[in-house]
Amino acid sequence: MFYGEIKKCDIANGEGVRVSLFVSGCTHHCPGCFNEATWDFCYGKEFTEETEEEILKALEPGYINGLSLLGGEPFEPRNQEALVPFLRRVRERYPEKNIWCYSGYLYDRELLSESRARCEYTDEMLSMLDVLVDGRFVESLKDITLVFRGSSNQRIIDVKKSLDRGEIVLWEPKVKRGM
Ligand code: SF4
């Protein structure tokens, strides 16, 4: 797997201060994509053992709330293959931190059902996530006032509750904004 960027102090892509990994490769090709260069699976740098260590170290400070995975598309099967062993390490070392993932694939219709994304790693990858922001970016539904998502079709899903209940449960912030 390759990645474009690691942000070590990101407040835009999930709750609290986070470490964000932007993986390379995306087959959705949404019109108006914010970063077309990341469609290429070989864009950026190779994701190695050293990259994993770098991210694990960046996750250590108490003020870091967790890890966010973005793309590109983290749920492209070849990216899942590289991310699952890494997520196991993150979960083991930091059980108290949360993991968010942004995917153009739909949770119910593509990740839990037969699709080009679904592979032997998908169930385990989903089981290690706390929050999934799903759905492709749709330019006509773009809304800059939305928090943690780019267009209004995208859903912020509480993955653990959704898997437990067998239905989609939307994520709710612990502290509601504006209150
Ligand atoms: S899913 Fe994201 S990275 Fe992929 S084409 Fe759409 S906006 Fe771009």
mmCIF file of C-alpha atoms and ligand atoms in Angstrom, residues 23 25-36 38-39 70-73 76 102-105 135-138 154, ligand 1:
data_model
loop_
_atom_site.group_PDB
_atom_site.id
_atom_site.type_symbol
_atom_site.label_atom_id
_atom_site.label_comp_id
_atom_site.label_asym_id
_atom_site.label_seq_id
_atom_site.Cartn_x
_atom_site.Cartn_y
_atom_site.Cartn_z
ATOM 1 C CA VAL A 23 -4.018 6.098 1.822
ATOM 2 C CA GLY A 25 -5.832 4.388 -4.516
ATOM 3 C CA CYS A 26 -9.489 5.023 -5.245
ATOM 4 C CA THR A 27 -11.724 3.538 -7.944
ATOM 5 C CA HIS A 28 -14.779 5.769 -7.326
ATOM 6 C CA HIS A 29 -13.574 8.760 -9.386
ATOM 7 C CA CYS A 30 -16.239 11.132 -8.008
ATOM 8 C CA PRO A 31 -16.708 14.311 -10.066
ATOM 9 C CA GLY A 32 -15.289 17.207 -8.039
ATOM 10 C CA CYS A 33 -12.983 14.943 -5.995
ATOM 11 C CA PHE A 34 -10.827 17.105 -3.715
ATOM 12 C CA ASN A 35 -7.652 15.226 -4.600
ATOM 13 C CA GLU A 36 -7.564 13.269 -7.859
ATOM 14 C CA THR A 38 -4.858 9.939 -4.727
ATOM 15 C CA TRP A 39 -6.757 7.763 -7.239
ATOM 16 C CA LEU A 70 -8.945 8.580 4.656
ATOM 17 C CA GLY A 71 -8.024 8.390 1.006
ATOM 18 C CA GLY A 72 -8.078 7.652 -1.636
ATOM 19 C CA GLU A 73 -10.204 4.732 -0.489
ATOM 20 C CA GLU A 76 -10.256 -0.877 -1.683
ATOM 21 C CA TYR A 102 -13.891 7.573 5.542
ATOM 22 C CA SER A 103 -15.120 5.416 2.672
ATOM 23 C CA GLY A 104 -16.944 6.023 -0.581
ATOM 24 C CA TYR A 105 -18.453 2.550 -0.232
ATOM 25 C CA GLY A 135 -20.815 7.371 0.769
ATOM 26 C CA ARG A 136 -19.136 9.032 -2.164
ATOM 27 C CA PHE A 137 -18.620 12.737 -2.334
ATOM 28 C CA VAL A 138 -21.462 14.231 -4.421
ATOM 29 C CA GLN A 154 -22.628 10.970 3.504
HETATM 30 S S1 SF4 B 1 -14.111 8.564 -2.847
HETATM 31 FE FE1 SF4 B 1 -12.964 10.377 -2.121
HETATM 32 S S2 SF4 B 1 -10.893 10.128 -3.008
HETATM 33 FE FE2 SF4 B 1 -12.250 8.747 -4.120
HETATM 34 S S3 SF4 B 1 -12.870 9.903 -5.936
HETATM 35 FE FE3 SF4 B 1 -14.452 10.194 -4.375
HETATM 36 S S4 SF4 B 1 -13.874 12.076 -3.279
HETATM 37 FE FE4 SF4 B 1 -12.078 11.370 -4.442
#
